[in-house]
Coordinates of C-alpha atoms in Angstrom, one line a residue:
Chain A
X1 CA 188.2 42.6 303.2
X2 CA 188.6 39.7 305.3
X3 CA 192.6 39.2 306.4
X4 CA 194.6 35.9 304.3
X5 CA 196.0 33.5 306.1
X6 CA 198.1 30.5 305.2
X7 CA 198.2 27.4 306.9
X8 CA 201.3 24.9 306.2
X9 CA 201.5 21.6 307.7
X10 CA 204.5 19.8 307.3
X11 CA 205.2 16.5 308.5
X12 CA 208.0 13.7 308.9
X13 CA 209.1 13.5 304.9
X14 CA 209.9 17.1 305.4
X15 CA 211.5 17.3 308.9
X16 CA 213.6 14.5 308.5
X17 CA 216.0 15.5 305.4
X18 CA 217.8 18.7 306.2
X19 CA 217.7 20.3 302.2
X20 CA 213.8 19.6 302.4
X21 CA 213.4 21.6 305.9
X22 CA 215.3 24.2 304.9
X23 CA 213.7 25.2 301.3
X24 CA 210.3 24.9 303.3
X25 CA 211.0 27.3 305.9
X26 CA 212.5 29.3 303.2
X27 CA 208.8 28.9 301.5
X28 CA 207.2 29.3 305.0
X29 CA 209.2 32.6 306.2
X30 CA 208.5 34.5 302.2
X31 CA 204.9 33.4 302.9
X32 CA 202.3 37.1 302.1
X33 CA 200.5 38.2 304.9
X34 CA 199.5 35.9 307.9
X35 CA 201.1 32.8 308.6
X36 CA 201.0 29.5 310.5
X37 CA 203.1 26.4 310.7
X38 CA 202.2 23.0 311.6
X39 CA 204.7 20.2 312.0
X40 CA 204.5 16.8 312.7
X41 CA 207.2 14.1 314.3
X42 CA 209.2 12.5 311.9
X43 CA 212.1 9.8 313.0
X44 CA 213.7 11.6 315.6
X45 CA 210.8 11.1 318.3
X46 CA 211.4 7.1 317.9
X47 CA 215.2 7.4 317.4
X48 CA 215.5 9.0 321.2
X49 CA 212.5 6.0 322.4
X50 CA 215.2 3.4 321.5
X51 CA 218.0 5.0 322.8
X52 CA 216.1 5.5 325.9
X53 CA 215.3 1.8 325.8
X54 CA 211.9 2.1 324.8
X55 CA 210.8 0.2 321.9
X56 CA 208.2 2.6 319.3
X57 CA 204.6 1.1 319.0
X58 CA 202.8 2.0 316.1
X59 CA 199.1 0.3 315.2
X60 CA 197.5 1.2 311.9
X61 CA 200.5 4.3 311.8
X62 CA 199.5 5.8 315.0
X63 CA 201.8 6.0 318.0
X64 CA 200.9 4.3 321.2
X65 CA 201.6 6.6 323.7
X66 CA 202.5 5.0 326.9
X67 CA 203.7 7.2 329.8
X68 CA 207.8 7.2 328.9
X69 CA 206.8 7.6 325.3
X70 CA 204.2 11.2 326.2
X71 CA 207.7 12.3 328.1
X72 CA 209.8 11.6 325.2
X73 CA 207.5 12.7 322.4
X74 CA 207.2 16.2 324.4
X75 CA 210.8 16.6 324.7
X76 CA 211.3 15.8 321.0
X77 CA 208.1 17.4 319.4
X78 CA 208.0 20.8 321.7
X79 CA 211.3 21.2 323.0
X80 CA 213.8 19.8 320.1
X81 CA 212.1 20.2 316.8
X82 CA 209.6 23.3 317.5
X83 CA 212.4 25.4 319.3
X84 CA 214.9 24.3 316.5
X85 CA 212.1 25.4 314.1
X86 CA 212.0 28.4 315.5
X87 CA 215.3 29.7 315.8
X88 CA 215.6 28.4 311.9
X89 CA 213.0 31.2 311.0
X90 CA 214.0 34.0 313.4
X91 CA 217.2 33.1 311.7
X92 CA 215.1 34.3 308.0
X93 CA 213.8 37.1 309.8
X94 CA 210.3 35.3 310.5
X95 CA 209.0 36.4 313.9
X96 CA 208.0 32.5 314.9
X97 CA 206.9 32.2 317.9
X98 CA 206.4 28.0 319.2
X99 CA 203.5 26.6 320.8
X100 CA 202.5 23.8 322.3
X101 CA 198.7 23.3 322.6
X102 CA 198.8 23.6 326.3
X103 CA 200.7 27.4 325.8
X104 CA 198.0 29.9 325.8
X105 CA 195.1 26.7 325.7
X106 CA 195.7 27.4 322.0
X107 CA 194.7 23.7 321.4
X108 CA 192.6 21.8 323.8
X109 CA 192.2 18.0 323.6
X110 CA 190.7 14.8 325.0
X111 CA 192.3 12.0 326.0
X112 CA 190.7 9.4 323.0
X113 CA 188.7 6.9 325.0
X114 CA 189.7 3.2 324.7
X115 CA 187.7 1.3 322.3
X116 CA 189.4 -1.6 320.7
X117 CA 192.8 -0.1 320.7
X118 CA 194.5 2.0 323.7
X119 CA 196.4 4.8 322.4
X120 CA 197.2 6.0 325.8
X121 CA 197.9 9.6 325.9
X122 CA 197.1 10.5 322.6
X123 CA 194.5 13.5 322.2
X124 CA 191.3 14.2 320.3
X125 CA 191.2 17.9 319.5
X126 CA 188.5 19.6 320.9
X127 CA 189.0 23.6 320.0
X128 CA 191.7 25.5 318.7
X129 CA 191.8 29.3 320.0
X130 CA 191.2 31.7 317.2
X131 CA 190.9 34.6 319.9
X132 CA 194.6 33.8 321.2
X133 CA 196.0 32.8 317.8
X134 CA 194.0 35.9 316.2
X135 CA 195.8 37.9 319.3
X136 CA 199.3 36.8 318.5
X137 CA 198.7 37.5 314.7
X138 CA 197.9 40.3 315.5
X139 CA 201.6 41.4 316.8
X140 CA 203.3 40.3 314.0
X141 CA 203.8 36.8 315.3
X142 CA 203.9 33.4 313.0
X143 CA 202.6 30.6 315.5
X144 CA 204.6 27.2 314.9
X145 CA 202.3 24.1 316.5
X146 CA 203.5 21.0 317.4
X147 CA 201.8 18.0 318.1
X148 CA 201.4 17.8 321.6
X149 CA 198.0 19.4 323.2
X150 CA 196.5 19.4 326.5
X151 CA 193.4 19.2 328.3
X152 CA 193.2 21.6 330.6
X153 CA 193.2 19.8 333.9
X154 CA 197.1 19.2 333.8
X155 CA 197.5 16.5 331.1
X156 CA 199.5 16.7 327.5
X157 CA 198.5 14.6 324.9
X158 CA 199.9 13.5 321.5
X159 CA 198.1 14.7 319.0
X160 CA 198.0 13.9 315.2
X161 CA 199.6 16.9 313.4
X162 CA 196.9 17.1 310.2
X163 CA 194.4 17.1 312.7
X164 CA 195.6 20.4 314.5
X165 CA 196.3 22.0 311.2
X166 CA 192.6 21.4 309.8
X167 CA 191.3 22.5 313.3
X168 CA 193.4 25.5 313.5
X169 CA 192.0 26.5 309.8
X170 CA 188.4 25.7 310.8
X171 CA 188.6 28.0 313.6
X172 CA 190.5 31.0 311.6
X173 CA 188.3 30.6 309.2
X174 CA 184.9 30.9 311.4
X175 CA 186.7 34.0 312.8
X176 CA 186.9 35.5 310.2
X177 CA 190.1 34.9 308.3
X178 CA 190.4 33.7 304.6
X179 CA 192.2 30.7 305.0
X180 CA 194.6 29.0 302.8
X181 CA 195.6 25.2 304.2
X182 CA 198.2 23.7 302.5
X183 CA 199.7 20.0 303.4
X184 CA 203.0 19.4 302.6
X185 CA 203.4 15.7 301.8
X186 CA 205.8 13.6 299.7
X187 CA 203.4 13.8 296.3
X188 CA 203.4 16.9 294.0
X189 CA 199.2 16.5 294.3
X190 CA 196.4 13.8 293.9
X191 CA 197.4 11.2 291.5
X192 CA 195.1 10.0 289.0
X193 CA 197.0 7.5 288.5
X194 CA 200.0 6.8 291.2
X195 CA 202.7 5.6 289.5
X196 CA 202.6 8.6 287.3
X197 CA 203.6 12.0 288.6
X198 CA 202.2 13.7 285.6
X199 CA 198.3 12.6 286.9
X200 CA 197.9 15.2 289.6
X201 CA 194.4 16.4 289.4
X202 CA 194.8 20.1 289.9
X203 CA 191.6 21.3 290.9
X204 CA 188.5 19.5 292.9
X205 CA 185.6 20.5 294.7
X206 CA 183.2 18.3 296.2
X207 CA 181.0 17.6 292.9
X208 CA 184.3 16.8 291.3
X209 CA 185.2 14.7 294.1
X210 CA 182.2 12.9 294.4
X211 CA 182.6 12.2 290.7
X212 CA 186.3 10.9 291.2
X213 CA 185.0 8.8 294.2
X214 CA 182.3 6.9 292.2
X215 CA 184.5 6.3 289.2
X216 CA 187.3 4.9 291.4
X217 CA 189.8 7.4 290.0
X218 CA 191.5 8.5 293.1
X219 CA 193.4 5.9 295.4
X220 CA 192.4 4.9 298.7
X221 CA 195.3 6.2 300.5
X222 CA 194.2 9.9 299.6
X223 CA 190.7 9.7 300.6
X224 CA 190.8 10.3 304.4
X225 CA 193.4 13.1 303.3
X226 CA 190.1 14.7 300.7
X227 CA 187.6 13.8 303.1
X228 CA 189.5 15.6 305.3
X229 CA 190.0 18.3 303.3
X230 CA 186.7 19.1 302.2
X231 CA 185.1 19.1 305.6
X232 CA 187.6 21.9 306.4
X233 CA 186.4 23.4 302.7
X234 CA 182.7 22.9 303.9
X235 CA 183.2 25.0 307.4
X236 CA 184.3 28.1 305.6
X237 CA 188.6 27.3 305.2
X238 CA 188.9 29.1 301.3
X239 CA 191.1 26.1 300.2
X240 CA 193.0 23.3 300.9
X241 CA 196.1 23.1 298.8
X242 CA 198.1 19.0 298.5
X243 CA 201.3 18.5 296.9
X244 CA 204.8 18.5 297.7
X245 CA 206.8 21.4 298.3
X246 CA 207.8 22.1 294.8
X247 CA 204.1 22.1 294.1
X248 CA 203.6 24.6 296.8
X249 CA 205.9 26.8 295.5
X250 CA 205.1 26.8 292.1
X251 CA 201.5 27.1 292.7
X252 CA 200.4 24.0 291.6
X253 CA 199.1 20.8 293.5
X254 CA 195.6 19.7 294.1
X255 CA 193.5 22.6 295.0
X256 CA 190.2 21.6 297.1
X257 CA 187.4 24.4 296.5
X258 CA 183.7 24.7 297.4
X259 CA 181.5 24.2 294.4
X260 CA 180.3 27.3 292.1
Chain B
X1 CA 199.7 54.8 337.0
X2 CA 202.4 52.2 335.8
X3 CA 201.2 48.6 335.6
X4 CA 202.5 46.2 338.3
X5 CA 204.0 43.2 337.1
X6 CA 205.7 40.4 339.1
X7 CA 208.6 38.4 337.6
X8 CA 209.2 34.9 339.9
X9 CA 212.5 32.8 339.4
X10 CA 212.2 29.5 340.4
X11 CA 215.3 27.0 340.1
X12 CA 216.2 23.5 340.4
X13 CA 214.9 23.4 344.5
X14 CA 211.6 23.6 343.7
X15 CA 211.3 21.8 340.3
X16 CA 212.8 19.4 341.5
X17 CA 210.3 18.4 344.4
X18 CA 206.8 18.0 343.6
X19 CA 205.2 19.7 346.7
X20 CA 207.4 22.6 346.4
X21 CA 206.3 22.8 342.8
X22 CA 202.9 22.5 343.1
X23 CA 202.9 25.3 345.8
X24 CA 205.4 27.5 343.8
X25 CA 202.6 26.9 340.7
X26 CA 199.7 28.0 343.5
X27 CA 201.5 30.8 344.5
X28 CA 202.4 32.1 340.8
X29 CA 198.7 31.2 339.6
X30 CA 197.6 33.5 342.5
X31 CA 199.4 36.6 341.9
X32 CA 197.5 39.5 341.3
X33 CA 198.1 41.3 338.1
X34 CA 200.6 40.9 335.5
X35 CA 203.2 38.0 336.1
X36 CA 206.1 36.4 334.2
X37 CA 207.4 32.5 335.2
X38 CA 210.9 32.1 334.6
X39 CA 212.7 28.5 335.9
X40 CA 216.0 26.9 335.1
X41 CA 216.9 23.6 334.6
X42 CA 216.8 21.3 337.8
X43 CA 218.4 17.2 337.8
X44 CA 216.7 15.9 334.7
X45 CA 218.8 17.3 332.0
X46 CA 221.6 15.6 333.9
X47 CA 219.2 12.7 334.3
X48 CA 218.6 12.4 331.1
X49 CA 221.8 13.3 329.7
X50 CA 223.4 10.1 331.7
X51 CA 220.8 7.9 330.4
X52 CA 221.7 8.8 327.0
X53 CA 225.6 7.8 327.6
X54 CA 227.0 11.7 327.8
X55 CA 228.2 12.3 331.6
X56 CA 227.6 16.0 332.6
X57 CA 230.4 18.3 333.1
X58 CA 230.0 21.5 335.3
X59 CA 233.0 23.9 335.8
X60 CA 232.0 26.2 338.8
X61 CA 228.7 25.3 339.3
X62 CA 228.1 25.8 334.9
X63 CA 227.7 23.0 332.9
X64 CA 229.6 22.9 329.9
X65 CA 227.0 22.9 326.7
X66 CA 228.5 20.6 324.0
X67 CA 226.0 19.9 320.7
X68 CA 224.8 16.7 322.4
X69 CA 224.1 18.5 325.5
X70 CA 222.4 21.3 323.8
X71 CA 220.3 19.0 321.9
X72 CA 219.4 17.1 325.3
X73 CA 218.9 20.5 327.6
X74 CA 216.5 21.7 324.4
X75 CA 214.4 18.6 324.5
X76 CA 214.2 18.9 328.6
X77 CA 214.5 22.4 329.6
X78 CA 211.7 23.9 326.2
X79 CA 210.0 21.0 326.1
X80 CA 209.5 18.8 329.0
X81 CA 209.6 21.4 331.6
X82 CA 208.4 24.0 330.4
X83 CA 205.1 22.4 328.8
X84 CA 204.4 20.6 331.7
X85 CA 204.8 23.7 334.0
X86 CA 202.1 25.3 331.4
X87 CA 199.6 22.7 331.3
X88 CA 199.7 22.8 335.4
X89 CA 199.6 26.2 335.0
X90 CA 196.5 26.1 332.6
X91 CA 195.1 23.7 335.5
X92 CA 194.9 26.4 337.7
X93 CA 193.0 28.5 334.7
X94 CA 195.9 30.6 334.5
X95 CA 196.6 31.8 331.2
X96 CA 200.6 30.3 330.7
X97 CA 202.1 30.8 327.2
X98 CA 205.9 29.0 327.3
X99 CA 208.7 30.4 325.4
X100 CA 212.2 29.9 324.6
X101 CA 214.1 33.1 323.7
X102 CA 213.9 32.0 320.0
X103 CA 210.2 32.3 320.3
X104 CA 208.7 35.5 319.4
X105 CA 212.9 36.7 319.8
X106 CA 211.7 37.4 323.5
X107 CA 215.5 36.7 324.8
X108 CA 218.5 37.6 322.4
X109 CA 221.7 35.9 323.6
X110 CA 225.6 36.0 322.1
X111 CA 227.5 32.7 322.7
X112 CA 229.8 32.7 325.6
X113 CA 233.1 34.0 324.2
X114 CA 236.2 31.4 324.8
X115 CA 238.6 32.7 327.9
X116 CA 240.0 30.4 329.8
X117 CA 237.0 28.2 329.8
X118 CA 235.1 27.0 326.7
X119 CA 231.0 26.7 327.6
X120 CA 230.4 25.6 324.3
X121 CA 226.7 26.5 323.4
X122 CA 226.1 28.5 326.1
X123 CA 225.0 31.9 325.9
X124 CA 224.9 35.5 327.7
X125 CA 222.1 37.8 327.4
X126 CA 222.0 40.4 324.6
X127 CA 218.3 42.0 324.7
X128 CA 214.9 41.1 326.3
X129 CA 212.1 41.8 324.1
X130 CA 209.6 43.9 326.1
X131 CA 207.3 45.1 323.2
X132 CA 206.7 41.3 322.1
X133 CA 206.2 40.7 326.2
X134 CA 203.9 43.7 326.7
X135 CA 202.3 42.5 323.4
X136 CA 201.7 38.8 325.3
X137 CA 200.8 40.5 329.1
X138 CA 198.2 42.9 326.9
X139 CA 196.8 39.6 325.9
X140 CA 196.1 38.4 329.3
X141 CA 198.8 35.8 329.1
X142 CA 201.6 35.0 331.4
X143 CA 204.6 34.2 329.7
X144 CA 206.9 31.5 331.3
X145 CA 210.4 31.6 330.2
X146 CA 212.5 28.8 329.6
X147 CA 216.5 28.6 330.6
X148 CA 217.0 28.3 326.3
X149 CA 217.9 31.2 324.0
X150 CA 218.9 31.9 320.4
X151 CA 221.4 34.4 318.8
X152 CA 218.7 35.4 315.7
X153 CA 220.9 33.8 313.3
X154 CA 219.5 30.1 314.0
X155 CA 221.6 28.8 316.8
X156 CA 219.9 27.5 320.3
X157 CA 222.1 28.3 323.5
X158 CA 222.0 27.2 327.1
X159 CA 221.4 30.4 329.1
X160 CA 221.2 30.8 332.7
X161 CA 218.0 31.4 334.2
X162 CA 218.9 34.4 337.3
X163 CA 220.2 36.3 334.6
X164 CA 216.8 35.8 332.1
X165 CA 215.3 37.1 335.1
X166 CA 217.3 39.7 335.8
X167 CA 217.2 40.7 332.3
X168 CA 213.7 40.4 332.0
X169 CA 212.7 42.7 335.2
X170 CA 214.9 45.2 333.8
X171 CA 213.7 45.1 330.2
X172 CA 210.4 45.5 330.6
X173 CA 211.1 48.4 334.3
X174 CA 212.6 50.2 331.1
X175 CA 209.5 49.6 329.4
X176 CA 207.1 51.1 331.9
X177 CA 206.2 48.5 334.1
X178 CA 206.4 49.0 338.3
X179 CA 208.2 45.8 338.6
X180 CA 208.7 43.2 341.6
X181 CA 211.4 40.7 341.0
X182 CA 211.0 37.3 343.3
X183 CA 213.8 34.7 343.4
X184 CA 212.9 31.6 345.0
X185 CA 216.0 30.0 346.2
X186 CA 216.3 27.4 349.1
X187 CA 216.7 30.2 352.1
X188 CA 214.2 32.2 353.8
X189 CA 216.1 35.1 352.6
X190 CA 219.5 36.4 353.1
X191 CA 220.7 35.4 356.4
X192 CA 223.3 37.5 358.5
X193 CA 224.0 33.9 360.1
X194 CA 223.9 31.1 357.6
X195 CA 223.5 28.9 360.7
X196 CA 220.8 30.8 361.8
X197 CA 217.5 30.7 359.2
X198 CA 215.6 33.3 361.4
X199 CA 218.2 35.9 360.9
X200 CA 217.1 36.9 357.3
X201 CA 217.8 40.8 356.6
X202 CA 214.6 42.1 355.8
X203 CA 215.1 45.2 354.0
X204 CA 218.4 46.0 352.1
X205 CA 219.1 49.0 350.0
X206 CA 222.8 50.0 348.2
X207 CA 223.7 51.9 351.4
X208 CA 223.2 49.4 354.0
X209 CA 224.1 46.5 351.3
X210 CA 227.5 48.5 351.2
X211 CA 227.6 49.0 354.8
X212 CA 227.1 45.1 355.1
X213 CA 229.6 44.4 352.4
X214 CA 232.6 46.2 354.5
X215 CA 231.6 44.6 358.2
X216 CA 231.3 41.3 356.3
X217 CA 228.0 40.8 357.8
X218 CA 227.2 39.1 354.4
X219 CA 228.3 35.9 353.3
X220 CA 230.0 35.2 350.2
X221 CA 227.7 32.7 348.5
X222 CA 224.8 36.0 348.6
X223 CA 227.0 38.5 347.0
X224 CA 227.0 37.9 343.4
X225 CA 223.1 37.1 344.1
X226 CA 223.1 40.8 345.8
X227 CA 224.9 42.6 342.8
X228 CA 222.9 41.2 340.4
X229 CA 219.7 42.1 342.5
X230 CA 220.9 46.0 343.1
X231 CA 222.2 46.1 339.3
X232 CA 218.3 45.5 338.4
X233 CA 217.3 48.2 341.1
X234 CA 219.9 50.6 339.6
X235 CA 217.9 50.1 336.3
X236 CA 214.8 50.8 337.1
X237 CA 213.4 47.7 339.0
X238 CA 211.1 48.1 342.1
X239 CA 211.8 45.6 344.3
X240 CA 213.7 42.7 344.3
X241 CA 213.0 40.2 346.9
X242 CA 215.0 36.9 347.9
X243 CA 213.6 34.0 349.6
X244 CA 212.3 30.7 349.8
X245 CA 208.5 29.6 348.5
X246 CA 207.3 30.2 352.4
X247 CA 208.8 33.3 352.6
X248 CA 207.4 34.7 349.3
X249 CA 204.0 33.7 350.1
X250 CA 204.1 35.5 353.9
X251 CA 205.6 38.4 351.9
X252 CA 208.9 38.3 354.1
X253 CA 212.3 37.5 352.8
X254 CA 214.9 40.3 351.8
X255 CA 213.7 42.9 349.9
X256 CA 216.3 45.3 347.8
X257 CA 215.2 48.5 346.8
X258 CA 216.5 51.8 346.3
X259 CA 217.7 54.2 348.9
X260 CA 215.5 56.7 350.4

């Protein structure tokens, strides 16, 4: 039987109110079997830009990362929020162990190339290392990633978090893992209908979805998440789990599934 | 046959000076065998500290770890520092994995109890982990080993870096490992004459150290260095040697071992 694994990516809504942190790493740390956790930013990155003087550029919601703001987002991202992360599971008894992307080349990344917009040093992910993350599993550990990667030749990059957890599942997944992905995010699932909580769609799979998608039923703002979600779905990941934490643990959300 | 492993300290001299660090990185990448990076903190805490309107306070040469400090030596010391010391390291296709002592629970620390001084968050060593460190060597990784640790029940302290070292050599002698213990400090080793940088005692062992302590042919800054290097000897560790970058690399300096 292949070995379970759960993903969980959490991200700014989570990591910036304290009571939300801590009932997710209480979720995170009582997590069966195999474990990873994937953060994000959140305010704290752009509060230490302006107090450094450095005024937070943002296009379409991504972060241009000039020089100063690479420094700053590594100090923040690695240093502050994945160590504090950290200590706050050993604290549950969670052997957590931190990584960067550079820290074992567990995520490698290129530099995106400048089209219309120059993100500076913001990375493209390239490969996540199943046989190091596989290896460190394999002790007991539960790796924490953060958003910054690197690229090998000396350079870290900023790197969207969703990104590294759908890469990271992929690559479990193809090594044989059976991967459960679940985002964190401020909804308790896909919305039929967005101003009513009560429309989360529980279940999909990409028939469904393709249904959903021709009748206009689901809102624009979730369908890079889905499209997302079922590419990871169609390169092996078991499911892909949306909602908010209370979702998560009660076992509810959108689940994303293969067809059949 | 016990498995060789080489531990190098390397402090504030060399990270703060981009040739030394580059050749410090050259000269760790190189090593044969097992090897463990562990560095301290350097000017850009302070740096950064100042820029953020808190003026550092040292009290013999310690600086004094209040919550805004913490937060600050976090961001630079696990994250700035440390990742960027990996990704070089990853450069030179050596296989870096950075940790604070929260990560994995690789260094257990207590904070500094109040005497006449109060450190605030800063913290003495409790307990290596050598199982989760054998664990990472076994994986072909080398572990680099930031100047932050955690006291398992969620708390970050500010922990000084000859001691990690120290702590770690001795940890992991216990645990079976031949081990050579390299601090790279800003002398070619220790010198009879401090005026005089070619008289560097080559070889020292607890007999002629305590021979040289009672003709005071060692100075005073070297002896809390030298207790702390013939503690680790007394538990188990090889070798330690003392020295500058150029000294390491010709394999000279002062080498402590064990009589006989």
């Amino acid at each position: 039987m292949p070995m379970q694994l759960t993903i969980l990516k959490i991200g700014g809504n989570v990591l910036d109110q304290p009571a939300a942190l801590h009932d997710a790493l209480d979720y995170f740390a009582a997590l069966p079997g195999a474990a990873v956790l994937v953060h994000g930013g959140g305010k704290k990155a752009s509060q230490v830009l302006r107090e450094l003087g450095h005024e937070p550029v943002m296009i379409d919601g991504r972060r241009i990362t000039d020089a100063a703001t690479l420094e700053i987002v590594t100090m923040v991202y690695a240093g502050l929020l994945n160590k504090d992360l950290v200590a706050q599971l050993q604290r549950r008894g969670c052997n957590a162990i931190g990584l960067s992307g550079a820290d074992g080349n567990s995520v490698l990344a290129t530099k995106r190339p400048v089209k219309t917009i120059d993100y500076g040093f913001a990375g493209d992910v390239q490969a996540v290392n199943a046989v190091l993350l596989a290896g460190l599993l394999d002790l007991g550990l539960r790796p924490v990633l953060c958003p910054i990667t690197h690229d090998q030749r000396g350079q870290l990059l900023n790197t969207n978090a969703d990104t590294i957890a759908k890469a990271t599942a992929t690559a479990l997944a193809t090594h044989g893992y059976q991967v459960s992905l679940r985002y964190c995010f401020e909804l308790p699932g896909v919305l039929r209908d967005l101003h009513d909580p009560a429309s989360v769609i529980p279940e999909l799979n990409p028939s469904l979805y393709a249904d959903a998608l021709a009748d206009g039923s689901i809102g624009g703002g979730m369908i890079p998440k889905l499209d997302n979600a079922f590419a990871a779905v169609a390169a092996g990941v078991s499911e892909v789990i949306i909602g908010d934490l209370a979702a998560h643990r009660a076992g509810r959300g959108t689940r994303c599934r293969a067809d059949g």
